[in-house]
Short mmCIF file of C-alpha atoms and ligand atoms in Angstrom, two decimals:
data_model
loop_
_atom_site.label_atom_id
_atom_site.label_comp_id
_atom_site.label_asym_id
_atom_site.label_seq_id
_atom_site.Cartn_x
_atom_site.Cartn_y
_atom_site.Cartn_z
CA MET A 1 9.31 -5.55 -18.90
CA LYS A 2 5.69 -4.76 -19.74
CA LEU A 3 5.70 -0.89 -19.17
CA VAL A 4 2.05 -0.95 -17.48
CA ASN A 5 3.62 0.05 -14.37
CA ALA A 6 2.35 3.81 -13.77
CA ALA A 7 3.74 3.46 -10.32
CA ARG A 8 7.21 4.34 -11.19
CA PRO A 9 8.86 7.13 -9.61
CA ALA A 10 9.51 10.52 -11.58
CA ALA A 11 13.14 9.36 -12.84
CA ALA A 12 13.86 12.96 -14.11
CA LEU A 13 12.90 14.79 -10.60
CA PHE A 14 14.77 11.90 -8.72
CA SER A 15 17.88 12.14 -10.85
CA VAL A 16 18.51 15.98 -10.22
CA ALA A 17 17.84 15.14 -6.53
CA THR A 18 20.36 12.10 -6.77
CA ALA A 19 23.09 14.38 -8.19
CA VAL A 20 22.61 17.05 -5.48
CA THR A 21 22.59 14.74 -2.72
CA VAL A 22 25.81 12.75 -4.19
CA ILE A 23 27.53 16.29 -4.22
CA PHE A 24 26.19 17.16 -0.79
CA ALA A 25 27.04 13.51 0.80
CA SER A 26 30.82 14.27 -0.70
CA LEU A 27 30.93 17.46 0.78
CA THR A 28 29.69 16.50 4.21
CA GLY A 29 31.75 13.28 4.22
CA CYS A 30 28.81 10.99 4.33
CA SER A 31 29.06 7.63 2.31
CA ALA A 32 28.52 8.66 -1.58
CA LEU A 33 27.24 5.28 -2.13
CA GLY A 34 23.76 6.82 -1.70
CA THR A 35 20.58 6.03 0.36
CA VAL A 36 18.00 3.11 -0.02
CA ARG A 37 16.01 5.39 -1.71
CA GLN A 38 18.45 6.45 -4.27
CA LYS A 39 19.09 2.73 -4.89
CA ALA A 40 15.25 2.28 -5.40
CA ASP A 41 15.00 5.24 -7.72
CA HIS A 42 18.04 3.94 -9.55
CA ALA A 43 16.38 0.67 -9.86
CA GLY A 44 13.00 2.04 -10.93
CA LEU A 45 11.55 0.61 -7.95
CA THR A 46 8.74 2.44 -6.02
CA TYR A 47 9.99 1.58 -2.60
CA GLY A 48 7.38 2.87 0.07
CA THR A 49 5.98 2.65 3.55
CA ALA A 50 2.96 3.04 5.65
CA ILE A 51 3.23 5.95 7.86
CA GLN A 52 1.11 7.26 10.83
CA ALA A 53 0.20 10.80 11.29
CA GLY A 54 2.61 11.35 14.23
CA ASP A 55 5.57 10.18 12.22
CA ILE A 56 6.14 13.36 10.47
CA LEU A 57 5.70 15.45 13.73
CA ASP A 58 9.15 13.75 15.02
CA PRO A 59 12.36 15.10 13.06
CA ASP A 60 14.16 12.04 13.13
CA THR A 61 11.67 9.92 12.01
CA LYS A 62 10.75 12.48 9.04
CA LYS A 63 14.56 12.36 8.17
CA PHE A 64 14.58 8.56 7.97
CA ILE A 65 11.56 8.54 6.03
CA VAL A 66 12.77 10.85 3.33
CA LYS A 67 16.30 9.05 3.14
CA ASN A 68 14.55 5.56 2.69
CA PHE A 69 11.31 5.76 0.71
CA ASN A 70 10.05 7.33 -2.53
CA LEU A 71 6.28 6.72 -1.62
CA ILE A 72 4.39 6.90 1.74
CA VAL A 73 0.90 5.81 2.64
CA PRO A 74 -1.10 6.81 5.24
CA GLU A 75 -1.77 3.70 7.60
CA ASN A 76 -5.03 4.84 9.22
CA THR A 77 -5.17 8.59 8.53
CA MET A 78 -7.25 8.50 5.40
CA LYS A 79 -9.73 5.71 6.77
CA TRP A 80 -13.24 6.78 6.81
CA ALA A 81 -13.43 6.97 10.64
CA ASN A 82 -10.47 9.21 11.12
CA LEU A 83 -10.91 11.44 7.96
CA ARG A 84 -14.73 12.00 8.54
CA PRO A 85 -15.87 10.96 12.01
CA THR A 86 -19.07 12.66 11.61
CA LYS A 87 -20.92 13.46 8.54
CA LYS A 88 -20.26 17.07 8.60
CA PHE A 89 -16.91 17.00 10.04
CA TRP A 90 -13.74 16.72 7.95
CA ASN A 91 -10.67 16.26 9.78
CA TRP A 92 -8.14 17.08 7.04
CA SER A 93 -5.47 18.44 8.90
CA ASP A 94 -3.30 15.18 9.35
CA MET A 95 -3.88 14.11 5.54
CA ASP A 96 -2.95 18.01 4.27
CA HIS A 97 0.23 17.53 6.43
CA MET A 98 1.11 14.29 4.94
CA VAL A 99 0.60 15.43 1.36
CA GLU A 100 2.66 18.59 2.19
CA PHE A 101 5.33 16.58 3.57
CA ALA A 102 5.34 14.24 0.56
CA GLU A 103 5.55 16.94 -1.89
CA GLN A 104 8.17 18.95 -0.31
CA ASN A 105 10.51 15.62 -0.32
CA ARG A 106 9.66 14.47 -3.57
CA ILE A 107 7.92 11.53 -2.35
CA ALA A 108 4.95 10.04 -3.97
CA MET A 109 1.67 9.70 -1.98
CA LYS A 110 -0.61 7.00 -2.15
CA GLY A 111 -4.27 7.07 -0.69
CA HIS A 112 -5.49 4.32 1.49
CA THR A 113 -8.73 3.43 1.35
CA PHE A 114 -12.22 4.60 0.60
CA VAL A 115 -14.29 1.28 0.42
CA TRP A 116 -13.43 -0.98 3.49
CA HIS A 117 -15.55 -3.04 5.96
CA GLN A 118 -13.40 -1.67 8.92
CA GLN A 119 -12.71 1.85 10.50
CA ASN A 120 -16.07 3.24 9.23
CA PRO A 121 -17.99 5.86 11.55
CA PRO A 122 -21.20 4.59 13.07
CA TYR A 123 -23.12 6.65 10.47
CA VAL A 124 -21.40 4.64 7.64
CA SER A 125 -21.44 1.07 9.13
CA GLY A 126 -25.22 1.76 10.08
CA LEU A 127 -26.33 2.36 6.60
CA GLN A 128 -29.53 0.81 5.63
CA THR A 129 -30.60 1.81 2.00
CA ARG A 130 -29.29 2.15 -1.34
CA GLU A 131 -30.76 5.74 -1.56
CA GLU A 132 -28.38 6.90 1.33
CA ALA A 133 -25.23 4.64 0.90
CA LEU A 134 -24.91 5.53 -2.87
CA PRO A 135 -24.54 9.31 -2.86
CA LEU A 136 -22.32 9.03 0.53
CA LEU A 137 -19.87 6.62 -1.28
CA ILE A 138 -19.78 8.86 -4.25
CA GLU A 139 -19.28 12.02 -2.07
CA GLN A 140 -16.45 10.61 -0.06
CA ILE A 141 -14.44 9.47 -2.94
CA THR A 142 -15.14 12.99 -4.93
CA GLU A 143 -14.36 15.26 -1.85
CA VAL A 144 -10.98 13.44 -1.28
CA MET A 145 -9.90 12.95 -4.55
CA LYS A 146 -10.68 16.60 -5.79
CA ARG A 147 -9.11 18.19 -2.64
CA TYR A 148 -5.70 16.22 -3.43
CA ARG A 149 -6.20 16.21 -7.37
CA GLY A 150 -2.68 16.00 -9.06
CA ARG A 151 -1.09 15.57 -5.54
CA ILE A 152 -1.80 11.96 -4.52
CA ARG A 153 -0.43 9.67 -7.26
CA GLU A 154 -2.54 6.56 -6.57
CA TYR A 155 -5.35 5.06 -4.28
CA ASP A 156 -6.73 1.83 -2.93
CA VAL A 157 -10.29 2.57 -4.02
CA ALA A 158 -11.67 -0.37 -2.63
CA ASN A 159 -9.95 -2.71 0.02
CA GLU A 160 -10.52 -6.58 0.76
CA VAL A 161 -13.85 -6.99 -0.89
CA LEU A 162 -13.35 -10.69 -1.11
CA ASN A 163 -13.98 -13.49 1.54
CA GLU A 164 -11.15 -16.35 1.82
CA ASP A 165 -13.37 -18.57 -0.50
CA GLY A 166 -13.60 -15.95 -3.12
CA THR A 167 -17.12 -14.70 -2.63
CA LEU A 168 -18.02 -11.02 -2.08
CA ARG A 169 -17.46 -10.26 1.38
CA ASN A 170 -20.80 -9.13 3.45
CA THR A 171 -20.27 -5.50 4.04
CA VAL A 172 -22.55 -2.31 4.37
CA TRP A 173 -21.77 -1.63 0.80
CA LEU A 174 -22.78 -4.88 -0.56
CA ARG A 175 -25.88 -4.90 1.54
CA THR A 176 -27.20 -1.48 0.66
CA ILE A 177 -25.68 -0.85 -3.14
CA GLY A 178 -25.42 -4.64 -4.13
CA PRO A 179 -22.29 -5.92 -6.05
CA GLU A 180 -22.23 -3.01 -8.45
CA TYR A 181 -20.90 -0.90 -5.52
CA ILE A 182 -17.30 -1.63 -6.66
CA ASP A 183 -17.73 -0.31 -10.23
CA VAL A 184 -19.43 2.71 -8.85
CA ALA A 185 -16.42 3.49 -6.65
CA PHE A 186 -13.99 3.43 -9.44
CA LYS A 187 -16.14 5.41 -11.73
CA ALA A 188 -16.58 8.06 -9.05
CA ALA A 189 -12.71 7.98 -8.62
CA ARG A 190 -11.82 8.37 -12.21
CA ALA A 191 -14.30 11.14 -12.53
CA ALA A 192 -12.83 13.01 -9.41
CA ASP A 193 -9.40 12.87 -10.51
CA PRO A 194 -8.74 11.53 -14.10
CA ASP A 195 -4.95 11.27 -13.51
CA ALA A 196 -4.95 9.19 -10.22
CA LYS A 197 -4.21 5.64 -10.78
CA LEU A 198 -6.96 3.45 -9.13
CA LEU A 199 -6.26 0.13 -7.43
CA LEU A 200 -8.29 -2.74 -6.06
CA ASN A 201 -6.45 -4.07 -2.93
CA ASP A 202 -6.80 -7.36 -1.18
CA TYR A 203 -4.70 -9.96 1.08
CA SER A 204 -4.37 -13.81 0.18
CA ASN A 205 -4.83 -12.82 -3.37
CA GLU A 206 -0.80 -13.15 -4.28
CA TYR A 207 -0.95 -16.75 -5.66
CA ALA A 208 -2.40 -17.88 -9.06
CA GLY A 209 -4.19 -21.01 -8.51
CA THR A 210 -5.73 -20.43 -4.88
CA ALA A 211 -9.34 -19.97 -4.38
CA LYS A 212 -9.13 -16.14 -3.33
CA GLY A 213 -5.98 -15.57 -5.68
CA ASP A 214 -8.24 -16.89 -8.66
CA ALA A 215 -11.47 -15.10 -7.60
CA PHE A 216 -9.82 -11.84 -7.23
CA TYR A 217 -8.26 -11.94 -10.62
CA GLU A 218 -11.91 -12.99 -12.17
CA LEU A 219 -13.24 -10.11 -10.41
CA VAL A 220 -10.73 -7.76 -11.92
CA ARG A 221 -10.90 -9.17 -15.43
CA GLY A 222 -14.57 -8.72 -15.31
CA MET A 223 -13.86 -5.17 -14.40
CA VAL A 224 -11.65 -4.61 -17.15
CA GLU A 225 -14.15 -6.44 -19.36
CA ARG A 226 -16.95 -3.97 -18.49
CA GLY A 227 -14.82 -1.00 -18.94
CA ILE A 228 -14.26 0.00 -15.48
CA PRO A 229 -11.74 2.25 -14.84
CA ILE A 230 -9.25 0.22 -12.83
CA ASP A 231 -5.37 0.67 -13.18
CA GLY A 232 -3.82 -1.79 -11.09
CA VAL A 233 -4.23 -4.42 -8.22
CA GLY A 234 -2.50 -4.32 -4.59
CA LEU A 235 -1.33 -7.53 -3.53
CA GLN A 236 -1.03 -6.59 0.31
CA LEU A 237 1.42 -9.61 1.30
CA HIS A 238 0.89 -9.82 4.95
CA MET A 239 3.20 -13.18 5.00
CA ILE A 240 4.47 -15.64 7.64
CA ALA A 241 8.10 -16.57 7.42
CA GLU A 242 7.79 -20.19 8.06
CA ASN A 243 5.82 -20.82 4.83
CA PRO A 244 8.19 -20.36 2.01
CA LEU A 245 7.34 -17.68 -0.63
CA ARG A 246 6.05 -19.35 -3.83
CA ARG A 247 7.73 -17.18 -6.74
CA ASP A 248 6.20 -19.18 -9.41
CA ALA A 249 2.68 -18.93 -8.27
CA LEU A 250 3.35 -15.21 -7.63
CA GLU A 251 4.95 -14.31 -10.91
CA GLU A 252 2.17 -16.25 -12.84
CA ASN A 253 -0.23 -14.05 -10.97
CA ILE A 254 1.88 -10.62 -11.69
CA ALA A 255 2.02 -11.85 -15.48
CA ARG A 256 -1.73 -12.41 -15.76
CA PHE A 257 -2.70 -8.84 -14.44
CA ASN A 258 -0.01 -7.32 -16.62
CA ALA A 259 -1.71 -9.22 -19.53
CA LEU A 260 -4.80 -7.19 -18.72
CA GLY A 261 -3.13 -4.02 -19.14
CA LEU A 262 -2.94 -3.53 -15.21
CA TYR A 263 0.33 -2.92 -12.86
CA VAL A 264 0.85 -4.89 -9.77
CA SER A 265 1.76 -3.29 -6.62
CA PHE A 266 2.95 -5.01 -3.43
CA THR A 267 0.99 -2.71 -1.10
CA GLU A 268 1.40 -3.90 2.54
CA VAL A 269 4.31 -6.17 2.99
CA ASP A 270 5.36 -7.63 6.27
CA VAL A 271 6.58 -11.09 7.10
CA ARG A 272 5.82 -12.10 10.54
CA ILE A 273 7.65 -14.92 12.93
CA LEU A 274 6.26 -17.22 15.35
CA MET A 275 7.93 -15.88 18.48
CA PRO A 276 10.58 -16.33 19.75
CA VAL A 277 12.87 -15.27 16.92
CA THR A 278 15.53 -17.79 16.20
CA PRO A 279 18.62 -17.53 13.71
CA GLU A 280 16.80 -20.20 11.55
CA LYS A 281 13.42 -18.30 11.58
CA GLU A 282 15.39 -15.12 10.93
CA ALA A 283 16.93 -16.63 7.78
CA GLU A 284 13.43 -17.88 6.68
CA GLN A 285 12.23 -14.22 7.00
CA THR A 286 15.26 -12.67 5.01
CA ALA A 287 14.84 -15.18 2.22
CA PHE A 288 10.99 -14.38 2.02
CA TYR A 289 11.91 -10.72 2.02
CA GLU A 290 14.86 -11.22 -0.53
CA GLY A 291 12.39 -13.22 -2.68
CA LEU A 292 9.50 -10.66 -2.71
CA LEU A 293 12.19 -7.69 -3.54
CA GLU A 294 13.44 -9.99 -6.29
CA ALA A 295 9.97 -10.42 -7.73
CA ALA A 296 9.24 -6.93 -7.49
CA THR A 297 12.41 -5.62 -9.12
CA GLY A 298 12.72 -8.74 -11.98
CA ALA A 299 11.86 -8.32 -15.47
CA GLU A 300 8.27 -8.88 -15.22
CA GLY A 301 8.13 -7.57 -11.75
CA ALA A 302 5.64 -5.62 -9.68
CA GLY A 303 8.09 -2.74 -9.78
CA SER A 304 6.31 -1.25 -6.44
CA PHE A 305 7.32 -2.62 -3.01
CA ILE A 306 5.56 -0.78 0.11
CA LEU A 307 6.28 -2.07 3.60
CA TRP A 308 3.16 -1.80 6.08
CA GLY A 309 5.51 0.11 8.38
CA TRP A 310 9.37 -0.53 8.99
CA ARG A 311 9.54 -1.11 12.82
CA ASP A 312 8.51 -3.75 15.21
CA ALA A 313 7.89 -1.10 17.60
CA LYS A 314 4.76 0.12 15.95
CA SER A 315 3.56 -2.88 14.47
CA TRP A 316 0.00 -4.05 13.94
CA ILE A 317 1.12 -7.60 14.05
CA PRO A 318 1.34 -8.56 17.75
CA ALA A 319 -2.09 -7.29 18.56
CA THR A 320 -3.68 -9.10 15.45
CA PHE A 321 -1.74 -12.43 15.46
CA ALA A 322 -1.14 -13.74 18.97
CA GLY A 323 2.19 -15.13 19.32
CA TYR A 324 3.67 -13.53 16.07
CA GLY A 325 5.97 -10.49 15.73
CA SER A 326 9.30 -9.38 14.57
CA ALA A 327 7.77 -8.84 11.18
CA HIS A 328 9.70 -5.79 9.99
CA PRO A 329 13.27 -4.82 9.29
CA PHE A 330 13.85 -2.73 12.36
CA ASP A 331 13.34 -4.14 15.92
CA VAL A 332 11.30 -2.83 18.73
CA LYS A 333 14.12 -0.68 19.99
CA GLY A 334 14.17 0.97 16.57
CA LYS A 335 17.41 -0.86 15.57
CA GLN A 336 18.08 -2.07 12.12
CA LYS A 337 18.32 -6.05 11.53
CA PRO A 338 20.64 -7.72 9.22
CA LEU A 339 17.29 -8.20 7.30
CA TYR A 340 17.65 -4.37 6.38
CA ASP A 341 21.08 -4.99 4.69
CA ALA A 342 19.96 -7.88 2.79
CA MET A 343 17.00 -5.87 1.49
CA VAL A 344 19.25 -3.00 0.43
CA LYS A 345 21.75 -5.36 -1.26
CA VAL A 346 18.63 -6.90 -3.36
CA ILE A 347 17.75 -3.23 -4.24
CA SER A 348 21.35 -2.33 -5.12
CA ASN A 349 21.79 -5.26 -7.36
CA ALA A 350 18.39 -4.80 -9.22
CA LYS A 351 18.56 -3.40 -12.93
CA ARG A 352 15.38 -2.83 -14.77
O1 9MR B 401 -2.06 -1.32 10.30
C1 9MR B 401 -3.65 -0.76 10.53
C2 9MR B 401 -3.69 -0.84 12.23
O2 9MR B 401 -3.19 0.20 12.65
C3 9MR B 401 -5.20 -0.65 12.29
O3 9MR B 401 -5.74 -0.77 13.72
C4 9MR B 401 -5.98 -1.59 11.30
C5 9MR B 401 -7.57 -1.41 11.61
O4 9MR B 401 -8.18 -2.40 11.40
O5 9MR B 401 -5.53 -1.55 10.20
C6 9MR B 401 -4.27 -1.67 9.94
O6 9MR B 401 -4.07 -1.87 8.45
C7 9MR B 401 -4.92 -2.54 7.61
C8 9MR B 401 -5.03 -1.98 6.19
O7 9MR B 401 -5.43 -0.89 6.49
C9 9MR B 401 -5.64 -3.08 5.27
N1 9MR B 401 -5.06 -4.13 5.13
C10 9MR B 401 -4.75 -5.04 6.53
C11 9MR B 401 -4.12 -3.95 7.33
C12 9MR B 401 -3.62 -4.60 8.74
O8 9MR B 401 -4.75 -5.15 9.30
#
């Protein structure tokens, strides 16, 4: 395994936590076999989830997160429209709360996202000139990253900058600043927190040999060649159960980023099903998740597997993809599916 994966959990911290929890588990009569999170820690796997601000206000959900995950990422809380709805008002409280929660529970925190074409407030989406846009973008990145310096491990600095055909997406940042906006954002991020890991994140970029996958790779390679401070790439992996995982094309992709000295993170995993659910479709979905987890934990693996939410009850899928659903390991009633056990099994068997 190429050790470029800076997104590994802090093993020393977790091993103390593991020992304490095993003693506690044996005292309280719980299973001493450990939790998913302990298994992920043991396997050297960053196993995370997107969470919503309200999740950590609910005691049961809080406990569930602590037990299951060693990384969290705000699903919407850090997006520009939520964090800074007007130019002068910063809505820090939800982010502060999440960062504290993560710290108190030795969970790594990921930031998502600065540069995006969605969820921007009107004063951002209406930007007209480079003179206005450039300092505002730099200010946004600098304010957030300085505030959480040393507390947020990694950031999706820029998100979804490419179209399906691999050309740069026509966004407010491209129109005002020009193509160099990506470099500008990464440089500002490195300056604001030199220790944070910086990622470029996208979807449909998971396979080598596809238009978008190859264009994404070329974009990143160009950044590395220009000396732009980038540490890793995010493959979102919003996938469809009926199209089987192409492990070879995925692993070829991971290998070429590793060869650039970058780590790869599976950043927003979900595998949706064309409803209604049948046993066959569930089997396809389980196989997909298993394949992804094996790819994440394998010898040349990504080492980082983040769910875009764990339950169908709060899923973004049905509202976005009509007719699709059941994309996560817990159902609409919050009940764990057989998929969950299958995933735990892969993580338990993983050795790095
Ligand atoms: O899951 C998020 C959903 O709650 C929001 O309404 C949506 C806004 O467009 O963004 C969703 O998260 C997206 C993520 O930030 C970037 N990659 C795609 C995710 C799903 O749309």
